[in-house]
mmCIF file of C-alpha atoms in Angstrom:
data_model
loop_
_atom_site.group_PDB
_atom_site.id
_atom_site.type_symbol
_atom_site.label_atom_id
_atom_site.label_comp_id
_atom_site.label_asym_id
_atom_site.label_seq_id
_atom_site.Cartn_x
_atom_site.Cartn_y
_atom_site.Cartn_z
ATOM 1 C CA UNK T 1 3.995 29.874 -12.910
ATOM 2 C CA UNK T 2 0.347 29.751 -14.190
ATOM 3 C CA UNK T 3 1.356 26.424 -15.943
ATOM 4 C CA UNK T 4 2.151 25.314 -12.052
ATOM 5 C CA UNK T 5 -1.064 26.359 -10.571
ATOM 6 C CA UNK T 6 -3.074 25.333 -13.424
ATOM 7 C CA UNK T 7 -1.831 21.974 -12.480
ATOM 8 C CA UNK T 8 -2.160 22.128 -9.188
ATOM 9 C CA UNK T 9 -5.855 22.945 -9.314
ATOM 10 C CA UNK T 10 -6.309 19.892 -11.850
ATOM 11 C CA UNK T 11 -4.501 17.436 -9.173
ATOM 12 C CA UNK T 12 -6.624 18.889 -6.215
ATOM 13 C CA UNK T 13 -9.788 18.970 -8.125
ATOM 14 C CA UNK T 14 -9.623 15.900 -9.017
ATOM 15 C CA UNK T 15 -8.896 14.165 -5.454
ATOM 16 C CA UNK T 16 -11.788 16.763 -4.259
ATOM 17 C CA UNK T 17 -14.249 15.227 -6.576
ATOM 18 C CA UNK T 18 -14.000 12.041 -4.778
ATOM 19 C CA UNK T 19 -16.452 10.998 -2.178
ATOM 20 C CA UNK T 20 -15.249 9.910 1.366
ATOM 21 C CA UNK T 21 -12.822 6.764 0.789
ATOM 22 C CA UNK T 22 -14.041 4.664 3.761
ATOM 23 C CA UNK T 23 -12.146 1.325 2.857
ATOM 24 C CA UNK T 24 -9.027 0.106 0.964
ATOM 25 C CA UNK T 25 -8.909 -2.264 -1.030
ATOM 26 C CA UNK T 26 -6.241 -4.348 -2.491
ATOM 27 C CA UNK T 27 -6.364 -7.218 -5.207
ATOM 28 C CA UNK T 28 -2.888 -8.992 -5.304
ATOM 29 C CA UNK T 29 -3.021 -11.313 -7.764
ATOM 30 C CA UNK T 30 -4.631 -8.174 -10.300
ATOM 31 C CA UNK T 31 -1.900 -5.992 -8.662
ATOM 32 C CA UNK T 32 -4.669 -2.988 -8.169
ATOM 33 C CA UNK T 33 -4.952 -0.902 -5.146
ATOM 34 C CA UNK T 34 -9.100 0.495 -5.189
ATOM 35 C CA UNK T 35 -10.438 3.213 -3.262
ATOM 36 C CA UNK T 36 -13.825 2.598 -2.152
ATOM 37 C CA UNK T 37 -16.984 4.649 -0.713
ATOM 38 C CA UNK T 38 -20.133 3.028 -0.167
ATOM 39 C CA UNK T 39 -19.096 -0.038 -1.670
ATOM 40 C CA UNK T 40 -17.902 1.202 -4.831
ATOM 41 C CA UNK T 41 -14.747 1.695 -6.310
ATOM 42 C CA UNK T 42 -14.237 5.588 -7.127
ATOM 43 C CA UNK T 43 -10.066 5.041 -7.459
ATOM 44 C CA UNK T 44 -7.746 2.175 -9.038
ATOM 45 C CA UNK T 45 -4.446 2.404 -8.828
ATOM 46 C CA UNK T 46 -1.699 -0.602 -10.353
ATOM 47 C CA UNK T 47 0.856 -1.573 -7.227
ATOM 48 C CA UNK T 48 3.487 -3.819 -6.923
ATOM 49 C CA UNK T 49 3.971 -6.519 -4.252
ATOM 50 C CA UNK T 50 6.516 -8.172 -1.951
ATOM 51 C CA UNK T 51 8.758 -10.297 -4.281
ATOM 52 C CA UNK T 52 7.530 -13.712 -3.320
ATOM 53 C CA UNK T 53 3.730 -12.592 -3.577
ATOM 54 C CA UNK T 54 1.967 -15.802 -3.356
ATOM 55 C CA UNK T 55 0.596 -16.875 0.266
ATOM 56 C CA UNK T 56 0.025 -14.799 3.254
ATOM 57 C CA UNK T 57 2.838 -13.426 5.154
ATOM 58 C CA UNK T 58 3.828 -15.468 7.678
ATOM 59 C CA UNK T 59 7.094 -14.344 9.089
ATOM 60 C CA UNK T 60 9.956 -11.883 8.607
ATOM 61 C CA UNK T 61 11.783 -11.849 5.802
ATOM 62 C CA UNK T 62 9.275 -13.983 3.920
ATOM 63 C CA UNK T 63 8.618 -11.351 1.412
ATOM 64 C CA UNK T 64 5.143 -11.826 1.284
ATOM 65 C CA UNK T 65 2.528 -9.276 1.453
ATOM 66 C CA UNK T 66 -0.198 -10.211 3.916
ATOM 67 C CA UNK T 67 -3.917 -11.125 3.432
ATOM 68 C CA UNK T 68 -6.738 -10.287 4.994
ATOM 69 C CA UNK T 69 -8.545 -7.313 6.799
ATOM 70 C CA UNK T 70 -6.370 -5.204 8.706
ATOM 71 C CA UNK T 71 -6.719 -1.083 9.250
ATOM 72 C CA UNK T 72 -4.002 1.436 8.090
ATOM 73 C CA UNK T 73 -3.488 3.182 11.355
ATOM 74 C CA UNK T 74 -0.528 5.208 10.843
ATOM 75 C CA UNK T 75 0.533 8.157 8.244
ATOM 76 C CA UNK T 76 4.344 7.531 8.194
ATOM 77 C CA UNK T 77 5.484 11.297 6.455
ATOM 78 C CA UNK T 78 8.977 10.525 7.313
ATOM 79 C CA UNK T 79 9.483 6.786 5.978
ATOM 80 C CA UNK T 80 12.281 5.629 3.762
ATOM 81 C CA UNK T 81 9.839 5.945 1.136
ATOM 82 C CA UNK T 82 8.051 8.729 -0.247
ATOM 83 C CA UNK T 83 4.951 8.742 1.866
ATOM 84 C CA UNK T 84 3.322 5.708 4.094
ATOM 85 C CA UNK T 85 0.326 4.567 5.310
ATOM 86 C CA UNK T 86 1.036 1.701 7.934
ATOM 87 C CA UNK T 87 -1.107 -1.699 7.473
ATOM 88 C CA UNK T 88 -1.808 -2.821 11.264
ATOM 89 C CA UNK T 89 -0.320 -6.550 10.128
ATOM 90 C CA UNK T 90 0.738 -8.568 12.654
ATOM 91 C CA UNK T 91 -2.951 -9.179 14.187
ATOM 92 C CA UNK T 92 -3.394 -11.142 17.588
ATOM 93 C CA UNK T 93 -4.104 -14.179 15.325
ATOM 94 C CA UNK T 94 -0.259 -13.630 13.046
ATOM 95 C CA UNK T 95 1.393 -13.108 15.891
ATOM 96 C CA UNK T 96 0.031 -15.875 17.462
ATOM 97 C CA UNK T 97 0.932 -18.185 14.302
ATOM 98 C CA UNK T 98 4.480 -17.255 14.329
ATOM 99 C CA UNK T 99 4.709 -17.758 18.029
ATOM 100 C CA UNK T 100 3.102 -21.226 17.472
ATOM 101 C CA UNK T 101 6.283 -21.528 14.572
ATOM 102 C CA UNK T 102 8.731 -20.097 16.658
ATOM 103 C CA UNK T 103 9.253 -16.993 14.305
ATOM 104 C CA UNK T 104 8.510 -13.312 14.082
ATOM 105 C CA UNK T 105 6.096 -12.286 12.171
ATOM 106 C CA UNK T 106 7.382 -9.180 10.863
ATOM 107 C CA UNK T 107 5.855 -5.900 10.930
ATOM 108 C CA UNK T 108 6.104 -2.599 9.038
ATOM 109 C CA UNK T 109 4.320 -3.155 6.279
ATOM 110 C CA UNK T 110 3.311 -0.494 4.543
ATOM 111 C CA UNK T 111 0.761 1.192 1.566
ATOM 112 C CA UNK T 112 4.153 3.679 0.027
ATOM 113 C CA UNK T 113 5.495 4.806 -2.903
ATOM 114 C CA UNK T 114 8.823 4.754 -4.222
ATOM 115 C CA UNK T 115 12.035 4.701 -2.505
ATOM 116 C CA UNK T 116 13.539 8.495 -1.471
ATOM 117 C CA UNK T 117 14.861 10.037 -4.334
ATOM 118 C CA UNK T 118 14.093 7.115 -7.354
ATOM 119 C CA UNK T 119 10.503 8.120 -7.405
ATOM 120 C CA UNK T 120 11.438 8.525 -10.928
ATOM 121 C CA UNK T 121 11.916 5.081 -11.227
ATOM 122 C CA UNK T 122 8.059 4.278 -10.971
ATOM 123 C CA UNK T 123 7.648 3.146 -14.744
ATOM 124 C CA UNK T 124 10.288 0.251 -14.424
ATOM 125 C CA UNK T 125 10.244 -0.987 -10.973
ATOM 126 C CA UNK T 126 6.796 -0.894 -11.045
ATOM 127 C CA UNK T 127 6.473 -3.692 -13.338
ATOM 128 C CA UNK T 128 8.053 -5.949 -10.573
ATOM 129 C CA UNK T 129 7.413 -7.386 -7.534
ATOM 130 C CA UNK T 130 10.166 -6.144 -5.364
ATOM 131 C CA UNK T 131 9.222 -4.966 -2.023
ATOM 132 C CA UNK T 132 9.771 -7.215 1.809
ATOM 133 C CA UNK T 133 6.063 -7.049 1.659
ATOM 134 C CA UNK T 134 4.663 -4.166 1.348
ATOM 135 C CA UNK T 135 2.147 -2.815 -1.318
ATOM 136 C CA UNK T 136 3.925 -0.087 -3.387
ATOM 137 C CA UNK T 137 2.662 2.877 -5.646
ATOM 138 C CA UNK T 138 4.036 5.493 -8.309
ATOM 139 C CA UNK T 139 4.840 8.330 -5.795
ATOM 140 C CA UNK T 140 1.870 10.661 -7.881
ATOM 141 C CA UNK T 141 -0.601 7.957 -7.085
ATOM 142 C CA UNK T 142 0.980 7.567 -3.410
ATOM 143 C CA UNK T 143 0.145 11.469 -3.136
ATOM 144 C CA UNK T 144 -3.972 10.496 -4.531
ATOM 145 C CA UNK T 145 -4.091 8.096 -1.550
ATOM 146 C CA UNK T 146 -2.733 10.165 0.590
ATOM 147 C CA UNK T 147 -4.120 13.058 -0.207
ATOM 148 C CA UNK T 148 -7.611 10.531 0.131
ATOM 149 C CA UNK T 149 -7.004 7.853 2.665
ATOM 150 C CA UNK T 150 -7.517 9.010 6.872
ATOM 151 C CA UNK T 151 -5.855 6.861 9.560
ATOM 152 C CA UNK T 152 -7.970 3.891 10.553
ATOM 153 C CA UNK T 153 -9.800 3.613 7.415
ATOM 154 C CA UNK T 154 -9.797 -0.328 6.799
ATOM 155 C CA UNK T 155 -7.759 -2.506 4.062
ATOM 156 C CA UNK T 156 -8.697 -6.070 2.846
ATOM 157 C CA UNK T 157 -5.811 -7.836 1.080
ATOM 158 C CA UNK T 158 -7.281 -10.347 -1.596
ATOM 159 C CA UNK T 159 -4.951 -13.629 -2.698
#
């Protein structure tokens, strides 16, 4: 038991040591997620991608993960996927591409860890791009972010 709270207190002290995240950050062609305040990065974090990475997203089913600045304006606790922070993709300007196409543009896309139960997983799938877009995370660094990141705190998504 004092192993358990001994860890504990390392986990919490270390996300209370951060400063204030006030932006997200994510590099997808480094596959990095950073956590910045005032401009600097004070958390890293290695992520995997939708499985056809390259491009913006343009449309459902496209498996791309979008580009650009968006805000993550929902905590999704009870997703399909251990924890969730929604990215506010499709904008006025996606949805009005698609529309322009004649496609949807897709939607819930998402800053998650791993699927329900296969968090265990994390060291092999992680090595692969294999979400419909999103931008995923070991479930321990899902629970940093978290644990760090407040609903409508903005994300840029790099090429």
């Amino acid at each position: 038991m004092a192993l358990i709270a001994s860890l504990a207190s390392g986990v919490l002290g270390t996300v209370s040591a951060v400063p204030k995240v006030d932006a997200v950050k994510v590099d997808k062609l480094g596959r990095r997620l950073y956590l910045m305040s005032g401009g600097d990065i004070v958390r890293s974090f290695p992520v995997a991608l939708g499985g056809n990475p390259v491009g913006h997203k343009r449309q459902e089913g496209d498996r791309r993960t979008p580009e650009g600045r968006y805000l993550l304006d929902v905590r999704k606790a009870d997703s399909a996927y251990y924890r969730a922070l929604h990215i506010s993709y499709p904008d006025a300007r996606d949805v009005a591409d698609a529309r322009r196409r004649g496609v949807s543009p897709g939607g819930a896309v998402m800053i998650h860890g791993q699927r329900n139960g296969f968090g265990w997983l994390a060291p092999l799938v992680q090595r692969f791009d294999w979400t419909d877009g999103c931008v995923a995370l070991s479930n321990e660094d899902m629970e940093v972010v978290w644990a760090l990141v407040e609903p409508g705190t903005p994300v840029v998504l790099l090429p």
